[in-house]
Tab-separated table of C-alpha atoms in Angstrom:
chain	number	residue	atom	x	y	z
V	1	MET	CA	126.169	77.950	43.798
V	2	SER	CA	122.627	78.578	44.134
V	3	ALA	CA	121.738	75.364	42.186
V	4	ALA	CA	124.100	73.291	44.112
V	5	ALA	CA	122.611	74.497	47.241
V	6	THR	CA	119.018	73.785	45.929
V	7	MET	CA	120.447	70.406	44.852
V	8	HIS	CA	122.014	69.684	48.006
V	9	MET	CA	118.700	70.233	50.071
V	10	PRO	CA	116.733	67.668	48.370
V	11	ARG	CA	119.479	65.083	48.816
V	12	GLU	CA	119.776	65.927	52.381
V	13	GLY	CA	116.088	65.588	52.844
V	14	SER	CA	115.613	62.672	51.099
V	15	ASN	CA	118.801	61.354	52.816
V	16	TYR	CA	117.111	62.281	56.151
V	17	ASP	CA	114.155	60.905	55.303
V	18	GLU	CA	115.825	57.358	54.268
V	19	ILE	CA	117.525	57.327	57.419
V	20	SER	CA	115.067	57.885	59.478
V	21	MET	CA	113.268	55.224	57.821
V	22	GLN	CA	115.719	52.831	58.110
V	23	GLN	CA	116.019	53.561	61.846
V	24	SER	CA	112.413	53.260	62.395
V	25	LEU	CA	112.445	50.083	60.423
V	26	LEU	CA	114.989	48.539	62.713
V	27	PHE	CA	113.651	49.646	65.553
V	28	SER	CA	110.129	47.882	64.536
V	29	ASP	CA	112.585	45.030	64.003
V	30	CYS	CA	114.190	44.750	67.116
V	31	LEU	CA	110.552	45.334	68.865
V	32	LYS	CA	109.400	42.196	66.693
V	33	ASP	CA	112.672	40.709	67.869
V	34	LEU	CA	111.722	40.847	71.004
V	35	LYS	CA	108.215	39.855	70.981
V	36	ASN	CA	109.600	36.570	69.477
V	37	LEU	CA	112.216	35.938	72.119
V	38	ARG	CA	109.526	35.174	74.817
V	39	THR	CA	108.073	32.313	72.392
V	40	GLN	CA	111.848	31.017	71.255
V	41	LEU	CA	112.814	30.890	74.850
V	42	TYR	CA	109.547	28.968	75.873
V	43	SER	CA	110.042	26.833	72.941
V	44	ALA	CA	113.604	26.269	73.778
V	45	ALA	CA	113.132	25.257	76.975
V	46	GLU	CA	110.403	22.528	76.095
V	47	TYR	CA	112.778	20.796	73.440
V	48	PHE	CA	115.486	20.952	76.227
V	49	GLU	CA	113.271	19.497	78.777
V	50	LEU	CA	112.518	16.256	76.236
V	51	SER	CA	115.831	15.799	75.188
V	52	TYR	CA	117.091	15.486	78.811
V	53	THR	CA	114.455	13.452	79.765
V	54	ASN	CA	114.197	11.124	76.107
V	55	ASP	CA	118.153	11.355	75.229
V	56	GLY	CA	120.767	9.190	77.316
V	57	ASP	CA	123.684	11.391	77.235
V	58	THR	CA	122.176	14.013	79.320
V	59	GLN	CA	125.540	16.116	79.895
V	60	SER	CA	125.510	17.136	76.013
V	61	VAL	CA	122.234	18.116	76.573
V	62	VAL	CA	123.075	20.153	80.003
V	63	GLU	CA	126.130	22.007	77.853
V	64	THR	CA	123.972	23.008	74.873
V	65	LEU	CA	121.191	23.899	77.128
V	66	LYS	CA	124.057	26.329	78.945
V	67	ASP	CA	125.427	27.631	75.689
V	68	TYR	CA	121.666	28.430	74.406
V	69	ALA	CA	120.615	30.002	77.564
V	70	ILE	CA	124.069	32.387	77.618
V	71	LYS	CA	123.212	33.070	73.854
V	72	ALA	CA	119.809	34.035	74.764
V	73	LEU	CA	120.560	36.136	77.410
V	74	VAL	CA	123.060	38.456	75.471
V	75	ASN	CA	120.646	38.269	72.698
V	76	THR	CA	118.234	39.495	75.131
V	77	VAL	CA	120.075	42.255	76.623
V	78	ASP	CA	121.440	43.462	73.138
V	79	HIS	CA	117.787	43.774	71.961
V	80	LEU	CA	116.861	45.255	75.020
V	81	GLY	CA	120.012	47.692	74.802
V	82	SER	CA	119.109	48.758	71.777
V	83	VAL	CA	115.382	49.323	71.703
V	84	THR	CA	115.910	50.934	74.907
V	85	TYR	CA	118.534	53.635	73.156
V	86	LYS	CA	115.980	54.019	70.216
V	87	VAL	CA	113.449	54.346	72.624
V	88	ASN	CA	115.360	57.235	74.601
V	89	ASP	CA	116.848	58.880	71.585
V	90	PHE	CA	113.266	59.199	70.180
V	91	VAL	CA	111.731	60.683	73.327
V	92	ASP	CA	114.540	63.211	73.706
V	93	GLU	CA	114.037	63.895	70.155
V	94	LYS	CA	110.268	64.760	70.495
V	95	VAL	CA	111.214	66.295	73.834
V	96	ASP	CA	113.618	68.735	71.872
V	97	GLN	CA	110.888	69.342	69.076
V	98	VAL	CA	108.446	70.205	72.060
V	99	ALA	CA	111.145	72.591	73.293
V	100	GLY	CA	111.145	74.227	69.584
V	101	THR	CA	107.845	74.412	69.207
V	102	GLU	CA	107.190	76.260	73.076
V	103	LEU	CA	110.119	78.497	71.623
V	104	ARG	CA	107.972	79.275	68.697
V	105	VAL	CA	104.789	79.817	70.461
V	106	ALA	CA	106.586	82.137	72.809
V	107	CYS	CA	108.098	83.952	70.097
V	108	ILE	CA	104.526	83.820	68.416
V	109	GLU	CA	103.124	85.238	71.867
V	110	GLN	CA	105.794	87.867	72.329
V	111	ARG	CA	105.200	89.083	68.470
V	112	LEU	CA	101.103	89.000	69.564
V	113	ARG	CA	101.785	90.992	72.449
V	114	MET	CA	103.883	93.587	70.973
V	115	CYS	CA	101.420	93.953	68.386
V	116	GLN	CA	98.636	94.985	70.744
V	117	GLU	CA	100.644	97.169	72.810
V	118	PHE	CA	101.233	98.926	69.624
V	119	MET	CA	97.539	98.655	68.636
V	120	ASP	CA	96.875	100.356	72.167
V	121	HIS	CA	99.412	102.875	72.220
V	122	GLU	CA	97.998	103.763	68.513
V	123	GLY	CA	94.384	104.001	69.835
V	124	ARG	CA	95.543	105.997	72.559
V	125	SER	CA	97.458	108.565	70.659
V	126	GLN	CA	94.408	108.777	68.113
V	127	GLN	CA	92.051	109.242	71.055
V	128	SER	CA	94.285	111.712	72.293
V	129	LEU	CA	94.172	113.350	69.028
V	130	VAL	CA	90.481	113.542	68.784
V	131	ILE	CA	90.133	115.260	72.051
V	132	ASN	CA	90.219	119.123	71.434
V	133	THR	CA	91.421	120.998	74.096
V	134	PRO	CA	89.795	123.893	75.215
V	135	LYS	CA	91.864	127.109	74.364
V	136	PHE	CA	91.160	130.375	76.072
V	137	HIS	CA	92.339	133.741	75.800
V	138	LYS	CA	95.757	134.279	77.478
V	139	ARG	CA	93.551	137.945	79.381
V	140	TYR	CA	91.109	134.738	80.523
V	141	ILE	CA	93.311	132.517	81.876
V	142	LEU	CA	94.211	132.913	85.962
V	143	PRO	CA	97.240	132.856	86.971
V	144	SER	CA	97.982	129.766	88.759
V	145	ALA	CA	98.889	128.819	92.546
V	146	GLY	CA	102.470	128.951	92.463
V	147	GLU	CA	102.562	132.050	89.765
V	148	ILE	CA	100.305	134.073	92.137
V	149	LYS	CA	103.077	133.141	95.230
V	150	LYS	CA	105.859	134.241	92.841
V	151	GLY	CA	104.557	137.109	90.976
V	152	GLY	CA	105.391	140.591	92.569
V	153	ASN	CA	102.225	142.472	92.343
V	154	LEU	CA	99.908	139.306	92.667
V	155	ALA	CA	101.299	138.357	95.870
V	156	LYS	CA	101.646	142.075	97.105
V	157	LEU	CA	98.149	142.503	96.773
V	158	LYS	CA	97.106	139.467	98.308
V	159	SER	CA	99.401	140.763	101.431
V	160	VAL	CA	97.919	143.949	101.061
V	161	GLU	CA	94.586	142.379	101.303
V	162	SER	CA	95.173	139.476	103.916
V	163	SER	CA	96.923	142.760	105.942
V	164	PHE	CA	93.410	144.167	106.327
V	165	GLY	CA	92.228	141.873	108.939
V	166	ASP	CA	89.068	143.518	109.934
V	167	GLU	CA	86.180	143.626	107.430
V	168	ALA	CA	85.241	146.773	108.536
V	169	ASP	CA	88.200	148.295	108.269
V	170	TRP	CA	88.744	146.875	104.432
V	171	ASN	CA	85.123	148.419	103.280
V	172	GLN	CA	86.141	151.718	104.612
V	173	PHE	CA	89.625	151.379	102.874
V	174	ARG	CA	87.915	150.637	99.435
V	175	ASN	CA	85.195	153.210	99.646
V	176	THR	CA	87.519	156.012	100.644
V	177	VAL	CA	89.621	154.884	97.363
V	178	ARG	CA	86.497	154.618	95.094
V	179	THR	CA	85.246	157.969	96.219
V	180	THR	CA	88.754	159.444	95.726
V	181	ILE	CA	88.754	157.912	92.084
V	182	ARG	CA	85.035	159.310	91.330
V	183	GLU	CA	86.377	162.884	91.858
V	184	THR	CA	89.043	162.852	89.599
V	185	PRO	CA	87.803	163.328	86.132
V	186	PRO	CA	88.675	159.590	84.150
V	187	PRO	CA	89.720	159.632	80.540
V	188	PRO	CA	86.909	159.530	78.063
V	189	LEU	CA	88.178	156.332	76.545
V	190	ARG	CA	90.534	153.333	77.744
V	191	ARG	CA	93.651	154.614	76.592
V	192	PRO	CA	96.925	153.363	77.759
V	193	VAL	CA	97.988	156.815	78.690
V	194	LEU	CA	96.113	158.987	80.417
V	195	PRO	CA	95.094	162.480	78.651
V	196	SER	CA	94.488	164.245	81.986
V	197	PRO	CA	97.384	162.865	84.490
V	198	PRO	CA	97.200	165.975	87.108
V	199	PRO	CA	94.213	164.893	89.233
V	200	GLN	CA	95.499	161.516	89.228
V	201	ARG	CA	98.749	162.700	90.163
V	202	LYS	CA	97.296	164.401	92.686
V	203	THR	CA	95.607	161.184	94.575
V	204	GLN	CA	99.042	159.157	93.777
V	205	ARG	CA	100.870	161.945	95.376
V	206	SER	CA	98.103	162.180	98.615
V	207	ALA	CA	98.508	158.569	98.487
V	208	THR	CA	101.956	158.858	99.026
V	209	PHE	CA	102.024	161.362	101.573
V	210	SER	CA	99.814	159.983	103.515
V	211	PHE	CA	101.499	156.697	103.819
V	212	SER	CA	104.826	158.176	103.810
V	213	SER	CA	103.493	160.038	106.851
V	214	ILE	CA	102.298	156.751	108.452
V	215	SER	CA	105.439	154.815	108.379
V	216	ASN	CA	108.792	155.638	107.155
V	217	THR	CA	109.896	152.287	106.094
V	218	ALA	CA	109.789	152.624	102.526
V	219	PRO	CA	112.703	154.069	100.964
V	220	LYS	CA	112.582	157.648	99.340
V	221	LYS	CA	114.238	156.923	96.282
V	222	GLU	CA	111.301	154.229	95.438
V	223	GLN	CA	108.758	156.755	96.244
V	224	ASP	CA	110.208	159.227	93.538
V	225	LYS	CA	110.514	156.623	90.851
V	226	ARG	CA	106.804	155.888	91.750
V	227	ALA	CA	105.632	159.311	91.573
V	228	VAL	CA	107.495	160.215	88.714
V	229	SER	CA	106.409	157.668	86.391
V	230	PRO	CA	103.634	157.614	84.773
V	231	HIS	CA	103.930	155.298	82.593
V	232	ARG	CA	103.061	152.603	85.198
V	233	PHE	CA	99.476	152.938	85.090
V	234	PRO	CA	98.492	151.323	82.027
V	235	LEU	CA	100.385	148.377	82.812
V	236	LEU	CA	99.004	148.422	86.285
V	237	ARG	CA	95.371	149.096	85.272
V	238	SER	CA	95.513	146.120	82.673
V	239	GLY	CA	96.480	143.652	85.150
V	240	SER	CA	93.934	144.991	87.664
V	241	VAL	CA	91.381	144.121	85.486
V	242	ALA	CA	92.186	140.457	85.782
V	243	ILE	CA	92.957	140.257	89.524
V	244	ARG	CA	90.606	143.418	90.765
V	245	PRO	CA	88.247	142.085	93.613
V	246	THR	CA	84.556	142.180	92.776
V	247	SER	CA	82.860	144.815	95.193
V	248	VAL	CA	79.124	143.093	94.502
V	249	SER	CA	80.099	139.743	95.557
V	250	ARG	CA	83.215	139.909	97.627
V	251	PRO	CA	83.451	137.028	100.642
V	252	THR	CA	83.578	137.875	104.102
V	253	THR	CA	87.545	137.692	103.753
V	254	PRO	CA	89.231	139.454	101.458
V	255	SER	CA	91.946	136.847	100.730
V	256	LYS	CA	88.768	134.718	99.698
V	257	SER	CA	88.616	136.656	97.105
V	258	ARG	CA	91.294	135.206	94.846
V	259	THR	CA	88.565	132.539	93.415
V	260	ILE	CA	87.554	134.614	90.906
V	261	THR	CA	86.054	132.540	88.091
V	262	PRO	CA	87.203	133.754	84.373
V	263	LYS	CA	83.226	134.022	83.856
V	264	ARG	CA	83.357	136.957	85.656
V	265	TYR	CA	86.048	139.113	83.732
V	266	PRO	CA	84.142	139.945	80.422
V	267	SER	CA	81.229	141.540	82.817
V	268	GLU	CA	83.602	143.617	84.624
V	269	PRO	CA	85.283	145.973	81.877
V	270	ARG	CA	81.789	146.650	81.111
V	271	ARG	CA	80.889	147.684	84.310
V	272	SER	CA	83.733	149.935	84.881
V	273	ALA	CA	83.202	151.439	81.509
V	274	SER	CA	79.783	152.271	82.508
V	275	VAL	CA	80.983	154.236	85.873
V	276	ARG	CA	83.016	155.944	84.016
V	277	VAL	CA	80.881	157.320	81.390
V	278	ALA	CA	78.495	157.953	84.241
V	279	PHE	CA	81.357	159.546	85.984
V	280	GLU	CA	82.401	161.503	82.841
V	281	LYS	CA	78.998	163.257	82.519
V	282	GLU	CA	78.926	163.956	86.026
V	283	ALA	CA	82.534	165.638	85.520
V	284	GLN	CA	81.163	167.934	82.866
V	285	LYS	CA	78.598	169.151	84.908
V	286	GLU	CA	80.401	169.743	88.210
V	287	PRO	CA	82.509	172.562	87.562
V	288	GLU	CA	86.282	171.776	88.373
V	289	GLN	CA	86.425	174.238	91.288
V	290	GLN	CA	84.241	172.403	93.334
V	291	GLN	CA	86.367	169.267	92.220
V	292	GLN	CA	89.607	170.883	93.776
V	293	HIS	CA	87.521	172.048	96.694
V	294	GLN	CA	86.047	168.624	97.342
V	295	GLN	CA	89.447	166.716	96.899
V	296	PRO	CA	91.145	167.795	99.884
V	297	SER	CA	88.391	166.285	102.554
V	298	LYS	CA	88.320	163.200	100.352
V	299	SER	CA	91.851	163.026	100.375
V	300	ARG	CA	91.661	163.698	104.005
V	301	ARG	CA	89.439	160.498	104.457
V	302	LEU	CA	91.491	158.202	102.672
V	303	LEU	CA	94.105	159.686	105.086
V	304	LYS	CA	91.767	158.983	107.902
V	305	ALA	CA	91.011	155.319	106.626
V	306	LEU	CA	94.639	154.771	105.979
V	307	LEU	CA	95.269	155.771	109.467
V	308	SER	CA	92.900	153.088	110.719
V	309	ARG	CA	94.737	150.904	109.530
V	310	ARG	CA	96.267	148.217	111.510
V	311	LYS	CA	98.689	146.900	109.541
V	312	THR	CA	101.303	149.248	108.207
V	313	LYS	CA	104.060	147.172	107.571
V	314	LYS	CA	103.987	146.319	103.302
V	315	ASP	CA	104.290	150.123	102.363
V	316	ASP	CA	105.534	149.090	98.937
V	317	THR	CA	102.405	146.649	98.258
V	318	LEU	CA	99.865	149.209	99.578
V	319	TYR	CA	101.491	151.696	96.685
V	320	THR	CA	101.014	148.952	94.147
V	321	TYR	CA	97.477	148.584	95.270
V	322	LEU	CA	96.928	152.524	95.148
V	323	ASP	CA	98.418	152.229	91.889
V	324	GLU	CA	95.828	149.711	90.558
V	325	TYR	CA	93.150	151.705	91.841
D	1	MET	CA	138.577	-4.872	94.517
D	2	ALA	CA	136.116	-3.495	96.850
D	3	LYS	CA	138.413	-0.633	98.021
D	4	ALA	CA	138.753	0.245	94.226
D	5	GLY	CA	135.409	0.476	93.415
D	6	GLY	CA	134.990	2.301	96.481
D	7	ILE	CA	137.349	5.189	95.398
D	8	THR	CA	135.558	5.362	92.132
D	9	ASN	CA	132.422	5.908	93.398
D	10	ALA	CA	134.007	8.285	95.526
D	11	VAL	CA	135.408	10.205	92.807
D	12	ASN	CA	132.604	9.746	90.612
D	13	VAL	CA	130.430	11.446	93.549
D	14	GLY	CA	133.281	14.104	93.763
D	15	ILE	CA	132.600	14.715	90.146
D	16	ALA	CA	129.254	15.107	90.083
D	17	VAL	CA	128.899	17.244	93.131
D	18	GLN	CA	131.581	19.747	91.282
D	19	ALA	CA	129.475	19.691	88.230
D	20	ASP	CA	126.436	20.129	90.400
D	21	TRP	CA	128.293	22.855	91.647
D	22	GLU	CA	129.289	24.578	88.488
D	23	ASN	CA	125.724	24.436	87.495
D	24	ARG	CA	124.273	25.675	90.348
D	25	GLU	CA	126.505	28.571	89.794
D	26	PHE	CA	126.334	28.718	86.173
D	27	ILE	CA	122.793	29.362	86.962
D	28	SER	CA	123.336	31.790	89.704
D	29	HIS	CA	125.121	34.072	87.288
D	30	ILE	CA	122.392	33.428	84.821
D	31	SER	CA	119.794	34.278	87.184
D	32	LEU	CA	121.951	37.178	88.588
D	33	ASN	CA	122.128	38.883	84.981
D	34	VAL	CA	118.557	38.264	84.470
D	35	ARG	CA	117.304	40.005	87.891
D	36	ARG	CA	119.870	42.701	86.813
D	37	LEU	CA	118.181	42.892	83.362
D	38	PHE	CA	114.926	42.960	84.992
D	39	GLU	CA	115.672	45.890	86.990
D	40	PHE	CA	117.258	47.551	83.732
D	41	LEU	CA	114.005	47.295	82.333
D	42	VAL	CA	112.186	48.468	85.572
D	43	GLN	CA	114.319	51.807	85.474
D	44	PHE	CA	113.876	52.197	82.137
D	45	GLU	CA	110.193	51.756	82.073
D	46	SER	CA	110.245	54.303	84.935
D	47	THR	CA	112.482	56.842	83.394
D	48	THR	CA	110.442	56.586	80.036
D	49	LYS	CA	107.291	56.715	81.567
D	50	SER	CA	108.269	59.773	83.765
D	51	LYS	CA	109.821	61.683	80.326
D	52	LEU	CA	106.568	60.585	78.684
D	53	ALA	CA	104.606	62.297	81.428
D	54	SER	CA	106.725	65.685	80.797
D	55	LEU	CA	106.250	65.412	77.394
D	56	ASN	CA	102.687	64.794	77.639
D	57	GLU	CA	102.354	67.819	79.835
D	58	LYS	CA	104.531	70.007	77.923
D	59	LEU	CA	102.014	68.956	74.607
D	60	ASP	CA	98.916	69.948	76.310
D	61	LEU	CA	100.429	73.253	77.047
D	62	LEU	CA	101.228	73.677	73.906
D	63	GLU	CA	97.681	72.389	72.589
D	64	ARG	CA	96.191	75.243	74.938
D	65	ARG	CA	98.670	78.181	73.941
D	66	LEU	CA	97.970	77.487	70.565
D	67	GLU	CA	94.504	77.120	71.034
D	68	MET	CA	94.376	80.767	72.625
D	69	LEU	CA	96.581	81.895	70.003
D	70	GLU	CA	93.945	80.379	67.089
D	71	VAL	CA	91.644	82.083	69.025
D	72	GLN	CA	93.530	85.638	69.163
D	73	VAL	CA	94.009	85.225	65.878
D	74	SER	CA	90.352	84.556	64.495
D	75	THR	CA	89.074	87.285	66.576
D	76	ALA	CA	91.570	89.370	65.049
D	77	THR	CA	90.981	88.509	61.479
D	78	ALA	CA	87.267	88.539	62.252
D	79	ASN	CA	87.306	92.201	62.651
D	80	PRO	CA	89.724	94.082	60.250
D	81	SER	CA	88.720	97.325	61.009
D	82	LEU	CA	90.965	96.900	64.027
D	83	PHE	CA	93.812	96.901	61.838
D	84	ALA	CA	92.315	100.191	59.587
D	85	THR	CA	94.021	103.000	60.558
């Protein structure tokens, strides 16, 4: 079958070439006949004119002239018809060839465009793979605005911060809280579970007591849970490292302290650690009785500060904030 | 005799006139067909010219597109580093 097919193809090709050659020869013959027809008609007109004038039998000359004119006209029409048909066919064939060539060129252009798009895509993907995105540790990544809005403690802290409308109240409250924290002996090392919970429990108790005395909106069940669960401290303290507002470079409005850069976080634990060491030394020097004697006065100051607060609506959020401290 | 000669002359004149009319009719037919042939040739010329003009325009467009493709392919082959993955 393949041999037969290969044999048929050259024959078809040769036949096609022969046919096209014959057609082209016929076309050229037709054109030559049309060119010669003019001279023939002129020569025939001269001959009939001479014969009409010289010969006596004019009738036969006229009849012959008529027959010749009719035949010449029919022959001319025939020649012109064949020539025009061939010209039309030739032009249509060339138009079809041009349309096929346009289709091929369009196909090539489309393939070239696809290749170019593929190259661009590959280049983009390579360049995107080359770029190394910076990877930060989880604790250095600030939560986004949406998470802050959605998050519980952070949102509560924000609301508590915003509740302190006046900066003087805020500073007073902060200083009071810090003094109460300083008086309580902090743990010697950063451990998640505090070794000596009684002093901090006292502060928390005082805070909860003072706050419950201010407003009775908080449910008692929640207060009991908060007072009983000491395991909340490490989690809240670890969370407060990332969100604790700095006391040195604090902006005028407390709500703007949310724009803390990640570079400030590594320095924050160091400062707190040194402060803790100093407090530890002080605590070792001071007797415990003096601490117990001073605690009520400090807690009283905390109570005053809390009483001087303007808005006392969000108690739960304030509890969280106090827990973080 | 004179009457017969006059009749024959009249008949001859009539025959001649008829022949003349026939010749005129023949010539008019021939001229009409020649005019038709001329009109056909004029129409054929116009159609062929328009076809050739459109063909020429298409060929010019194809030539430009092929030149652009040649340039693109030549630039692509001149920089083989573009194809290196």
